[in-house]
Coordinates of N, CA and C in Angstrom, one line a residue:
G292 N 76.6 12.4 106.1 CA 77.1 13.2 106.6 C 76.4 14.4 107.0
R293 N 75.4 14.3 107.1 CA 75.1 16.1 107.5 C 74.0 15.8 109.2
C294 N 73.4 16.6 109.5 CA 72.4 16.7 110.6 C 71.1 16.5 110.6
L295 N 70.4 15.5 111.1 CA 68.5 14.9 110.8 C 68.3 15.6 111.1
F296 N 68.8 15.9 112.4 CA 67.5 16.0 113.7 C 68.3 16.4 115.0
H297 N 68.2 17.6 115.1 CA 68.7 18.6 116.2 C 67.3 19.1 117.5
D298 N 67.5 18.3 118.4 CA 66.4 18.5 119.3 C 67.4 19.5 120.5
A299 N 66.7 20.2 121.2 CA 67.4 21.5 122.0 C 66.3 21.2 123.3
I300 N 66.3 20.3 124.0 CA 65.2 20.5 125.4 C 66.0 20.6 126.5
R301 N 65.8 21.9 127.5 CA 66.4 22.7 128.7 C 65.7 22.5 129.8
L302 N 65.9 21.8 130.9 CA 65.0 22.4 132.5 C 66.2 22.5 133.4
D303 N 65.8 23.7 133.5 CA 66.6 24.5 134.7 C 65.8 25.4 135.8
G304 N 66.4 25.8 136.4 CA 65.4 26.4 137.5 C 64.8 25.6 138.2
A305 N 63.3 26.6 138.6 CA 61.8 25.4 139.1 C 61.6 24.3 138.4
V306 N 62.9 23.2 137.9 CA 61.9 22.5 137.3 C 61.0 21.6 137.5
D307 N 60.8 21.1 138.7 CA 59.2 20.6 139.5 C 58.1 21.0 138.9
A308 N 58.7 22.9 139.2 CA 57.1 23.7 139.2 C 56.9 23.3 137.7
A309 N 58.0 23.8 136.8 CA 57.8 23.8 135.1 C 57.2 22.6 134.7
L310 N 56.9 21.4 135.3 CA 56.6 20.1 134.9 C 55.0 19.9 135.1
Q311 N 54.9 20.5 136.0 CA 53.4 20.7 136.8 C 52.7 21.2 136.0
R312 N 52.8 22.5 135.5 CA 52.4 23.4 134.4 C 51.9 22.1 133.1
S313 N 50.6 22.3 132.7 CA 50.0 21.4 131.7 C 50.4 21.7 130.1
P314 N 50.9 22.8 129.5 CA 51.5 22.8 129.1 C 52.8 22.5 128.6
I315 N 53.5 22.0 129.6 CA 55.0 21.6 129.9 C 55.1 20.1 130.4
A316 N 54.9 19.7 131.0 CA 54.5 18.2 131.1 C 53.3 17.4 131.9
A317 N 52.7 18.7 132.2 CA 51.3 18.0 133.1 C 51.5 17.2 134.5
G318 N 52.5 17.5 135.0 CA 53.1 16.6 136.0 C 53.7 15.0 135.8
A319 N 54.1 15.2 134.6 CA 55.4 13.6 134.1 C 56.2 14.2 135.0
R320 N 56.4 12.8 134.8 CA 57.9 12.8 135.3 C 59.1 12.4 134.3
A321 N 58.9 11.2 133.7 CA 59.7 10.6 132.5 C 59.5 10.7 131.4
M322 N 60.2 11.4 130.8 CA 60.0 11.3 129.0 C 60.7 11.0 128.3
A323 N 60.9 10.8 126.7 CA 61.7 10.1 125.9 C 61.0 10.9 125.0
T324 N 61.8 10.6 123.7 CA 61.6 11.1 122.8 C 62.1 9.8 121.3
L325 N 61.4 9.2 120.8 CA 61.9 8.4 119.6 C 62.1 9.6 118.1
V326 N 63.3 8.2 117.5 CA 63.3 9.4 116.2 C 63.5 7.7 115.5
H327 N 63.1 8.0 114.4 CA 63.1 7.4 113.4 C 63.0 7.3 111.8
V328 N 64.2 6.8 111.2 CA 64.3 7.5 110.2 C 64.4 6.4 109.2
A329 N 63.1 6.5 108.3 CA 63.8 5.1 107.4 C 62.6 5.6 106.4
A330 N 62.9 5.1 104.8 CA 61.9 5.8 103.8 C 60.6 5.3 104.2
D331 N 60.2 4.6 105.3 CA 58.7 4.1 105.4 C 58.1 4.7 106.8
A332 N 59.1 6.0 107.4 CA 58.9 6.6 107.8 C 57.9 7.2 108.7
E333 N 57.1 8.0 107.2 CA 55.5 8.8 107.4 C 54.7 8.2 107.5
A334 N 54.5 6.5 107.0 CA 53.6 5.4 106.7 C 52.8 5.1 107.6
E335 N 54.2 5.2 109.2 CA 54.0 4.4 110.2 C 53.2 5.7 111.2
L336 N 53.4 6.5 110.7 CA 52.4 7.6 111.7 C 51.4 7.5 112.5
N337 N 50.2 7.4 111.6 CA 49.3 6.8 112.2 C 49.0 5.7 112.9
A338 N 49.9 4.6 112.8 CA 49.8 3.3 113.8 C 50.7 3.5 115.3
V339 N 51.5 4.4 115.0 CA 52.3 4.9 116.4 C 51.6 5.6 117.1
R340 N 50.7 6.5 116.7 CA 49.7 7.6 116.8 C 48.4 6.8 117.8
A341 N 48.1 5.2 116.7 CA 47.4 4.5 117.6 C 47.4 4.2 119.1
V342 N 48.7 3.5 119.0 CA 49.0 2.6 119.8 C 49.4 3.5 121.1
H343 N 49.9 4.7 121.2 CA 49.9 5.8 121.8 C 48.3 5.8 122.3
A344 N 47.3 6.3 121.7 CA 46.4 7.0 122.0 C 45.6 5.5 123.3
E345 N 45.9 4.7 122.8 CA 45.3 3.4 124.2 C 46.3 3.2 124.8
M346 N 47.1 4.3 125.9 CA 48.0 4.0 126.6 C 47.6 5.5 127.7
P347 N 48.1 4.7 128.7 CA 47.7 6.0 129.9 C 49.3 6.9 130.2
G348 N 49.3 8.3 129.9 CA 50.5 9.1 129.7 C 49.8 9.8 127.9
E349 N 51.0 10.7 127.5 CA 50.6 11.6 126.5 C 51.6 11.7 125.9
A350 N 51.6 11.5 124.8 CA 52.6 11.2 123.3 C 51.6 12.0 122.6
G351 N 53.1 13.1 121.6 CA 52.4 13.6 120.2 C 53.6 12.5 119.1
A352 N 53.4 12.5 118.0 CA 54.2 12.4 117.4 C 54.1 13.1 115.6
S353 N 55.0 13.2 115.1 CA 54.8 13.9 113.5 C 56.1 12.6 112.7
A354 N 55.9 13.0 111.6 CA 56.6 12.4 110.3 C 57.0 13.6 109.3
W355 N 58.0 13.7 108.4 CA 58.5 14.6 107.1 C 59.9 14.1 107.0
N356 N 59.9 14.2 105.8 CA 61.7 13.9 104.7 C 61.5 12.5 105.4
N357 N 61.3 11.6 105.7 CA 61.7 10.1 106.2 C 62.0 10.1 107.1
M358 N 61.5 10.6 108.6 CA 61.6 10.7 109.8 C 60.2 11.1 110.4
L359 N 60.0 9.9 111.6 CA 59.3 10.1 112.3 C 59.4 10.9 113.6
V360 N 59.2 11.1 114.3 CA 59.4 12.1 115.9 C 58.3 11.9 117.0
A361 N 58.4 11.0 117.6 CA 57.6 10.8 118.8 C 58.4 11.7 120.1
R362 N 57.6 12.2 121.5 CA 58.2 12.7 122.1 C 56.7 12.0 123.0
I363 N 57.2 11.7 124.4 CA 56.4 10.7 125.4 C 56.5 11.2 126.6
L364 N 55.4 11.3 127.2 CA 55.5 11.5 129.2 C 54.6 10.8 129.7
A365 N 55.0 10.6 130.7 CA 54.7 9.7 131.4 C 54.9 9.8 133.2
T366 N 53.8 9.8 133.9 CA 54.1 9.9 135.6 C 55.0 9.3 136.2
D367 N 55.4 8.1 135.4 CA 56.7 7.0 136.4 C 57.2 6.4 134.6
A368 N 58.4 5.9 135.4 CA 59.8 4.6 134.2 C 58.5 3.7 134.1
A369 N 57.8 2.9 134.3 CA 57.0 2.1 133.9 C 56.1 2.2 133.2
S370 N 55.3 3.1 133.0 CA 54.6 3.4 132.1 C 55.2 4.4 131.0
L371 N 55.9 4.4 131.1 CA 57.0 5.2 129.8 C 57.6 3.9 128.6
R372 N 58.0 3.4 130.0 CA 58.6 1.8 128.9 C 57.4 1.0 128.1
R373 N 56.1 0.7 129.0 CA 55.1 0.3 127.8 C 55.2 1.8 126.5
M374 N 55.4 2.4 127.0 CA 54.7 3.1 125.8 C 55.4 3.2 124.7
V375 N 57.1 3.5 125.3 CA 58.2 3.3 124.0 C 58.3 1.7 123.5
I376 N 57.9 0.7 124.6 CA 57.7 -0.2 123.7 C 56.8 -0.5 122.8
G377 N 55.2 0.0 123.0 CA 54.5 0.2 121.6 C 54.9 0.6 120.8
A378 N 55.5 2.2 120.6 CA 55.7 2.4 119.6 C 57.2 1.8 119.2
L379 N 57.5 1.3 119.8 CA 58.9 0.2 118.7 C 58.5 -1.1 118.4
S380 N 57.2 -1.3 119.0 CA 56.6 -2.5 118.2 C 55.8 -2.2 116.5
V381 N 55.2 -1.2 116.8 CA 55.0 -0.7 115.3 C 56.3 -0.8 114.8
L382 N 57.3 0.1 114.6 CA 58.2 0.8 114.3 C 59.2 -0.5 113.5
R383 N 58.9 -1.5 114.4 CA 59.8 -2.3 114.4 C 59.3 -3.6 113.8
A384 N 57.3 -3.4 112.8 CA 57.1 -4.6 112.6 C 56.9 -5.6 113.0
S385 N 56.4 -5.8 114.7 CA 56.1 -6.6 115.5 C 57.8 -7.6 116.0
R386 N 58.5 -7.2 114.8 CA 59.9 -8.5 115.3 C 60.3 -8.2 116.7
P387 N 60.9 -9.1 117.5 CA 60.9 -9.3 119.2 C 62.2 -7.8 119.3
L388 N 61.5 -7.4 120.4 CA 63.0 -6.4 120.7 C 64.1 -6.4 121.4
P389 N 65.9 -6.7 120.9 CA 66.6 -7.0 121.8 C 66.7 -7.4 123.2
R390 N 67.1 -8.3 123.3 CA 67.0 -8.8 124.8 C 67.4 -7.8 125.7
V391 N 68.2 -6.6 125.6 CA 68.8 -6.5 126.7 C 67.3 -5.3 126.8
W392 N 66.4 -5.2 126.3 CA 64.4 -5.3 126.4 C 63.9 -5.5 127.3
L393 N 64.4 -6.5 127.4 CA 63.4 -7.5 128.2 C 64.2 -8.4 129.4
C394 N 65.0 -7.3 129.9 CA 65.7 -7.2 131.3 C 64.3 -6.4 132.5

């Protein structure tokens, strides 16, 4: 019955030029935000960071109040998908992904 997370991202104007800038996306074209809410969310933070450290692309993750939020940037959709699946494998305790993710 209450908002747990509100994320406001707005890209307008010269979006391509903005995405080229290092502080914004360093040329990345694919982006994802993962939000995981669970009693053990904060305990998963280091594992999510570790899996992303081994992959190409950029990711950052934070955890607080039983919530873990990860923002992921990659040069292409395939790399982004690998990074998202890596984080999900940690958060799902290696349980298989839903079949729709295997297409």
